[in-house]
């Protein structure tokens, strides 16, 4: 995925901002869902005016790069709320598949959304479960 967007990978300890990152003058930070918003690297990025995206935001912005056979981007159905997200997501994906579409639950359940957009078989529809913070 990094090659698609022309990005580099730099690994560091959990509580540090690597010199390579500070010197790189990044235009964008992609945060893993496991990173807490008060992680030093994310705080540093925010203090330096660097936009911070999560995996869902990245997948959404790359959606026009992953096309169906007819050349159109995959449709997304996003499900959020207090209760019933997982059930609604699973039932919706199942109904779409029963209707003949290539559909998959993604996001917080099913296929990770970044994997789903790279699936070589492709999908017509992704049913994406999102938490309120996403």
C-alpha positions as a LaTeX table, in Angstrom:
\begin{tabular}{lrrr}
\hline
Residue & $x$ (\AA) & $y$ (\AA) & $z$ (\AA) \\
\hline
Unk1 & 0.00 & 0.00 & 0.00 \\
Unk2 & 2.82 & 2.43 & 0.80 \\
Unk3 & 4.19 & 2.11 & $-2.73$ \\
Unk4 & 0.82 & 3.11 & $-4.17$ \\
Unk5 & 0.97 & 6.47 & $-2.42$ \\
Unk6 & 4.76 & 6.96 & $-2.61$ \\
Unk7 & 5.32 & 6.69 & 1.15 \\
Unk8 & 8.23 & 5.39 & 3.22 \\
Unk9 & 8.14 & 3.23 & 6.36 \\
Unk10 & 10.13 & 4.26 & 9.45 \\
Unk11 & 10.04 & 2.15 & 12.60 \\
Unk12 & 10.67 & 3.56 & 16.09 \\
Unk13 & 10.12 & 2.88 & 19.76 \\
Unk14 & 6.70 & 3.33 & 21.27 \\
Unk15 & 7.40 & 6.68 & 22.98 \\
Unk16 & 9.65 & 8.53 & 20.58 \\
Unk17 & 9.60 & 10.61 & 17.44 \\
Unk18 & 12.38 & 9.31 & 15.18 \\
Unk19 & 14.87 & 11.81 & 13.78 \\
Unk20 & 14.00 & 10.53 & 10.28 \\
Unk21 & 10.36 & 11.50 & 10.84 \\
Unk22 & 11.19 & 14.96 & 12.18 \\
Unk23 & 13.61 & 15.62 & 9.31 \\
Unk24 & 11.26 & 14.22 & 6.66 \\
Unk25 & 8.81 & 17.14 & 6.85 \\
Unk26 & 5.82 & 14.86 & 6.32 \\
Unk27 & 2.68 & 16.14 & 4.64 \\
Unk28 & 0.51 & 13.46 & 6.25 \\
Unk29 & 0.54 & 10.93 & 9.11 \\
Unk30 & $-1.39$ & 7.66 & 8.90 \\
Unk31 & $-2.20$ & 6.36 & 12.39 \\
Unk32 & $-2.72$ & 2.69 & 13.07 \\
Unk33 & $-6.02$ & 2.03 & 14.87 \\
Unk34 & $-3.93$ & 0.80 & 17.83 \\
Unk35 & $-2.37$ & 4.21 & 18.41 \\
Unk36 & $-4.03$ & 6.24 & 21.14 \\
Unk37 & $-4.62$ & 9.91 & 20.22 \\
Unk38 & $-2.19$ & 11.02 & 22.94 \\
Unk39 & 0.71 & 8.98 & 21.52 \\
Unk40 & 3.84 & 11.18 & 21.33 \\
Unk41 & 4.16 & 10.75 & 17.57 \\
Unk42 & 0.55 & 11.82 & 16.94 \\
Unk43 & 0.85 & 14.75 & 19.35 \\
Unk44 & 4.05 & 15.80 & 17.58 \\
Unk45 & 2.36 & 15.58 & 14.17 \\
Unk46 & $-0.59$ & 17.65 & 15.37 \\
Unk47 & 1.71 & 20.28 & 16.88 \\
Unk48 & 3.48 & 20.57 & 13.52 \\
Unk49 & 0.27 & 20.98 & 11.53 \\
Unk50 & 0.51 & 17.56 & 9.90 \\
Unk51 & $-2.91$ & 16.07 & 9.10 \\
Unk52 & $-3.53$ & 12.71 & 10.79 \\
Unk53 & $-5.64$ & 10.06 & 9.05 \\
Unk54 & $-6.73$ & 6.66 & 10.26 \\
Unk55 & $-7.02$ & 3.53 & 8.15 \\
Unk56 & $-10.64$ & 4.26 & 7.26 \\
Unk57 & $-9.80$ & 7.77 & 6.02 \\
Unk58 & $-6.90$ & 6.42 & 3.96 \\
Unk59 & $-9.06$ & 3.70 & 2.39 \\
Unk60 & $-11.82$ & 6.22 & 1.63 \\
Unk61 & $-9.39$ & 8.57 & $-0.09$ \\
Unk62 & $-7.89$ & 5.73 & $-2.13$ \\
Unk63 & $-11.27$ & 4.36 & $-3.20$ \\
Unk64 & $-11.00$ & 5.86 & $-6.70$ \\
Unk65 & $-7.78$ & 3.88 & $-7.25$ \\
Unk66 & $-9.54$ & 0.53 & $-6.69$ \\
Unk67 & $-12.12$ & 0.07 & $-9.40$ \\
Unk68 & $-14.75$ & $-2.47$ & $-10.36$ \\
Unk69 & $-14.53$ & $-4.07$ & $-13.82$ \\
Unk70 & $-16.80$ & $-1.32$ & $-15.20$ \\
Unk71 & $-14.30$ & 1.33 & $-14.04$ \\
Unk72 & $-16.41$ & 2.72 & $-11.20$ \\
Unk73 & $-15.24$ & 2.84 & $-7.58$ \\
Unk74 & $-16.52$ & 0.33 & $-5.06$ \\
Unk75 & $-19.62$ & 1.53 & $-3.20$ \\
Unk76 & $-19.43$ & 1.90 & 0.56 \\
Unk77 & $-22.27$ & 1.47 & 3.03 \\
Unk78 & $-21.13$ & 2.78 & 6.41 \\
Unk79 & $-22.83$ & 1.60 & 9.60 \\
Unk80 & $-22.41$ & 3.37 & 12.92 \\
Unk81 & $-24.42$ & 3.94 & 16.07 \\
Unk82 & $-24.69$ & 2.89 & 19.69 \\
Unk83 & $-26.08$ & $-0.64$ & 19.37 \\
Unk84 & $-26.51$ & $-3.16$ & 16.57 \\
Unk85 & $-23.64$ & $-2.11$ & 14.30 \\
Unk86 & $-22.14$ & $-5.57$ & 13.90 \\
Unk87 & $-25.47$ & $-7.29$ & 13.33 \\
Unk88 & $-26.57$ & $-4.64$ & 10.83 \\
Unk89 & $-23.25$ & $-4.80$ & 9.00 \\
Unk90 & $-23.31$ & $-8.60$ & 8.75 \\
Unk91 & $-26.95$ & $-8.78$ & 7.68 \\
Unk92 & $-26.50$ & $-6.05$ & 5.08 \\
Unk93 & $-23.46$ & $-7.76$ & 3.56 \\
Unk94 & $-25.29$ & $-11.11$ & 3.54 \\
Unk95 & $-28.32$ & $-9.60$ & 1.79 \\
Unk96 & $-26.12$ & $-7.95$ & $-0.83$ \\
Unk97 & $-24.30$ & $-11.23$ & $-1.52$ \\
Unk98 & $-27.66$ & $-13.04$ & $-1.74$ \\
Unk99 & $-28.70$ & $-10.42$ & $-4.28$ \\
Unk100 & $-25.75$ & $-11.30$ & $-6.48$ \\
Unk101 & $-23.31$ & $-8.56$ & $-5.53$ \\
Unk102 & $-19.72$ & $-9.06$ & $-4.46$ \\
Unk103 & $-19.99$ & $-7.60$ & $-0.97$ \\
Unk104 & $-18.06$ & $-7.93$ & 2.28 \\
Unk105 & $-18.31$ & $-6.67$ & 5.83 \\
Unk106 & $-15.26$ & $-4.54$ & 6.58 \\
Unk107 & $-13.83$ & $-2.12$ & 9.12 \\
Unk108 & $-14.24$ & $-3.17$ & 12.73 \\
Unk109 & $-15.49$ & $-6.62$ & 11.66 \\
Unk110 & $-14.80$ & $-8.87$ & 8.70 \\
Unk111 & $-12.02$ & $-7.83$ & 6.36 \\
Unk112 & $-9.78$ & $-4.92$ & 7.41 \\
Unk113 & $-10.80$ & $-2.10$ & 5.09 \\
Unk114 & $-7.29$ & $-1.60$ & 3.68 \\
Unk115 & $-7.18$ & $-5.30$ & 2.80 \\
Unk116 & $-10.65$ & $-5.11$ & 1.26 \\
Unk117 & $-9.72$ & $-2.33$ & $-1.15$ \\
Unk118 & $-6.67$ & $-4.33$ & $-2.28$ \\
Unk119 & $-8.51$ & $-7.64$ & $-2.71$ \\
Unk120 & $-7.62$ & $-8.94$ & $-6.18$ \\
Unk121 & $-11.16$ & $-10.29$ & $-6.69$ \\
Unk122 & $-12.62$ & $-6.93$ & $-5.83$ \\
Unk123 & $-16.01$ & $-6.06$ & $-4.41$ \\
Unk124 & $-19.06$ & $-4.20$ & $-5.63$ \\
Unk125 & $-19.91$ & $-2.99$ & $-2.13$ \\
Unk126 & $-18.09$ & $-2.74$ & 1.19 \\
Unk127 & $-20.31$ & $-2.65$ & 4.25 \\
Unk128 & $-18.08$ & $-0.80$ & 6.71 \\
Unk129 & $-18.72$ & $-0.88$ & 10.45 \\
Unk130 & $-17.44$ & 2.31 & 12.06 \\
Unk131 & $-17.18$ & 3.39 & 15.66 \\
Unk132 & $-18.15$ & 6.94 & 16.54 \\
Unk133 & $-14.49$ & 7.98 & 16.84 \\
Unk134 & $-13.72$ & 6.89 & 13.27 \\
\hline
\end{tabular}
